[in-house]
Amino acid sequence: MLSSLFSQIFFYFSNSAKGKKGLEKREGVKGTFRAESKQKRGRYLRVKASGNLQQRDPLFSSPQQEEEEEAIQMDSNNGSQEMSVPVEGVAGGGTAYGFNDGGLNSQPLKQSTDPTEVPTSDLVHVWCIPNTLNVGSQETPRPLETINLLAARNERESFQIAMRPKVSWAGSTPSGSVQVQCTDLCSSDGDRLVVGQSLKLRRVVPVLGVPDALVPLDLPLTQLSLLPGETSVIWVSIDVPNGQPPGQYEGEITVSAMKTDGGCSDNLGKHEKDQLCMELKNCLDIMEPIEGKPMDEVVERIKCASSSLRRILFSPSFAEFISTNGSSDMMEEDVVSNLAVRIKLRLTVWEFIIPVTPSLPAVIGVSDTVIEDRFGVEHGSEKWYEKLDLHFKWLLQYRISPYFCKWGENMRVLTYTSPWPADHPKSDEYFSDPRLAAYAVPYRQVIAGDDSREIYLRKEVEILRSKPHWNKAYFYLWDEPLNMDHFQNVRKMASEIYAYAPDARVLTTYYCGPGDAPLAPTPFESFVKVPNLLRPHTQIYCTSEWVLGNREDLVKDIVEGLQLENREEWWTYICLGPTDPHPNWHLGMRGTQHRAVMWRVWKEGGTGFLYWGANCYEKATVPSAEVRFRRGLPPGDGVLYYPGEVFSSSSEPVASLRLERLLSGLQDYEYLKLYESKFGREEAMGLLEKTGVYMGPERYTLEHRPIDVLRGEVYNACRPS
């Protein structure tokens, strides 16, 4: 069967390589993406796929600042252990990550490249980088320094480890394998942050040439193959539990080059065997039901099977056959201790606890249609419920409030947070979860039943209104109405809801007024008057950040026009736009640009945020099929995570760097809320601008260090005396 499968794959790719190349050219599937540069107020922002800064912004750097940074770096190297108040960016953050200007002077390589005889540092460059940098395959090595992090309880903090081989020690491609091992982080009082629970490693995998997917690695010990002339990256994240005792925690991560010398091919552990078995079974499951299928689906299945077999072939289990026809043994502990590169990690956990329930409801859509198509689950089946449950629970860790959605005619949208009816125990479990800040109530049945729409709606509302979580509920009925008929439909549907629940909240997204009945002479003025058209049939006015542009004066007008006595709120959303240099989550934008989405929300004063889709890639009918972004959309728009099956046999979703930065932004929001609660909004606004983190949608930090300074200021000002 497998030899036949290989023959099919070889035949397909050998005969379609030229066509595939042309298709990729037409669809823009290339190694890198470059965001369009814009000139704003004499400033240029340009982003490459690698995320490297092409030109330092004079707003955020100067010769004097560079001298200060050098002085801070010298202080951090010489006296970091004696600091009474640990602050990121001082022996941490932008300096201690090795994120400083200048190259790295490599020492001459020794004659031997045997990992059991020479230090790993002679074979591999290893350095650390902040989580806001996109590290491309050609990233230049930096010095390795101790990592100092600061985190509140119930917070996730992260950084990156980059590795680049200096020479091949495997005899052929790849350059060689490294073994990465983590220890628990321990305090002087004996408290621990445990590897695999709090501390996790994920490999950064490029998507369209841009670092984005974060594929989980085995812990506490994992192996990676390094390619010659390329930088490989590991994303390290630390989750601090709510009840973790405050204090300083220390641990280390060791990187060791591995020797290949034959002899262990029969020593696969149970986990590796299970992994291989699952991968091979996946190939058979993909290929066996091929008879009678349309040609497009056959091609897709062959490509998926090829990807699975390639993953098996280049997995660590077969590294010896790909490299030197030998085997890769785990190195002896004493060799690791003496020759390994050791990354010292210090984390200060402080007394502040980030609220379990997010202060900002960030509601993000998940397409149930995409799940049904890719995973082959029938709407309403037991497996369908299982898949939706998996995605919902996985997304809660990112401080977002997921809702499932299905688009209808003219952008009418069915949204629901729970696929079960309101009287089902699972619905109460979902809505009562303290991590959920808001939930969508469906206007009609998600699963067809005997009740009419009116009877169903009345029952749902009556049940939910009796629950303590009713204040989280909202109805999202229509996405971006464009004409008077659309707006009238919103008003009619809202009226039906109010008949059963006068205190219900209806959310409406919009970026313009009705095109067939202008509300004002210009489109912009018409946009401003939309609340008058929707009132009182909408309580949450959700406007596009793209329309707002740089108009902070308009933001003030919108907020001042709200009727707070009628429970009106102002939320914002991003979709397609705004584009560079404004904050968004497009692939290829710099990390601070991703994180700045939530800085903007806080500064503008919105009380909620919406994003249209987290899994809205092109249709596929096989779980492991290549992920393609939707045509006509900027790369990454509508996609914040990937199916796990694309990268391994795991069914757990794979996060993107952009999703992690979304989480970091939401955590920054909580820091600003804490500072605001103690010193007032004006003082908090001043801190955001004084540290150089965020002044406006075109004026925010391009580097990591100001973020560390902001967090350190909040830590110093708000910690108990």
PDB file of N, CA and C in Angstrom, residues 30 120 126 146 148 232 281 284 368 411 559 599 630:
ATOM      1  N   LYS A  30       4.190  32.925  -1.752  1.00  0.00           N
ATOM      2  CA  LYS A  30       5.620  33.101  -1.906  1.00  0.00           C
ATOM      3  C   LYS A  30       6.288  32.999  -0.563  1.00  0.00           C
ATOM      4  N   THR A 120      28.818  22.771  22.893  1.00  0.00           N
ATOM      5  CA  THR A 120      27.752  23.046  21.928  1.00  0.00           C
ATOM      6  C   THR A 120      27.873  24.455  21.371  1.00  0.00           C
ATOM      7  N   VAL A 126      23.341  30.203  19.970  1.00  0.00           N
ATOM      8  CA  VAL A 126      22.098  30.189  20.740  1.00  0.00           C
ATOM      9  C   VAL A 126      21.934  31.564  21.365  1.00  0.00           C
ATOM     10  N   THR A 146      21.329  36.233  30.353  1.00  0.00           N
ATOM     11  CA  THR A 146      20.318  35.718  31.278  1.00  0.00           C
ATOM     12  C   THR A 146      18.972  36.376  30.995  1.00  0.00           C
ATOM     13  N   ASN A 148      15.467  37.702  32.346  1.00  0.00           N
ATOM     14  CA  ASN A 148      14.747  38.161  33.526  1.00  0.00           C
ATOM     15  C   ASN A 148      13.348  38.579  33.100  1.00  0.00           C
ATOM     16  N   SER A 232      16.571  28.529  13.556  1.00  0.00           N
ATOM     17  CA  SER A 232      15.368  27.874  14.081  1.00  0.00           C
ATOM     18  C   SER A 232      15.009  28.508  15.418  1.00  0.00           C
ATOM     19  N   LYS A 281      -1.570   5.664  10.058  1.00  0.00           N
ATOM     20  CA  LYS A 281      -3.022   5.421   9.963  1.00  0.00           C
ATOM     21  C   LYS A 281      -3.715   6.601   9.296  1.00  0.00           C
ATOM     22  N   LEU A 284      -3.376   6.248   5.583  1.00  0.00           N
ATOM     23  CA  LEU A 284      -4.307   5.260   5.044  1.00  0.00           C
ATOM     24  C   LEU A 284      -5.728   5.795   5.023  1.00  0.00           C
ATOM     25  N   ASP A 368     -18.361  27.681  12.246  1.00  0.00           N
ATOM     26  CA  ASP A 368     -18.742  26.277  12.398  1.00  0.00           C
ATOM     27  C   ASP A 368     -18.717  25.559  11.052  1.00  0.00           C
ATOM     28  N   MET A 411     -25.226  39.141   4.565  1.00  0.00           N
ATOM     29  CA  MET A 411     -24.455  39.338   5.796  1.00  0.00           C
ATOM     30  C   MET A 411     -25.303  39.194   7.052  1.00  0.00           C
ATOM     31  N   VAL A 559     -17.939  58.680  21.959  1.00  0.00           N
ATOM     32  CA  VAL A 559     -18.099  58.332  23.374  1.00  0.00           C
ATOM     33  C   VAL A 559     -19.031  59.311  24.075  1.00  0.00           C
ATOM     34  N   TRP A 599      -3.686  48.121  22.923  1.00  0.00           N
ATOM     35  CA  TRP A 599      -3.296  49.434  23.447  1.00  0.00           C
ATOM     36  C   TRP A 599      -4.240  50.498  22.892  1.00  0.00           C
ATOM     37  N   ARG A 630      -7.902  33.046   2.733  1.00  0.00           N
ATOM     38  CA  ARG A 630      -8.953  33.330   1.762  1.00  0.00           C
ATOM     39  C   ARG A 630      -8.501  34.379   0.754  1.00  0.00           C
TER      40      ARG A 630
END
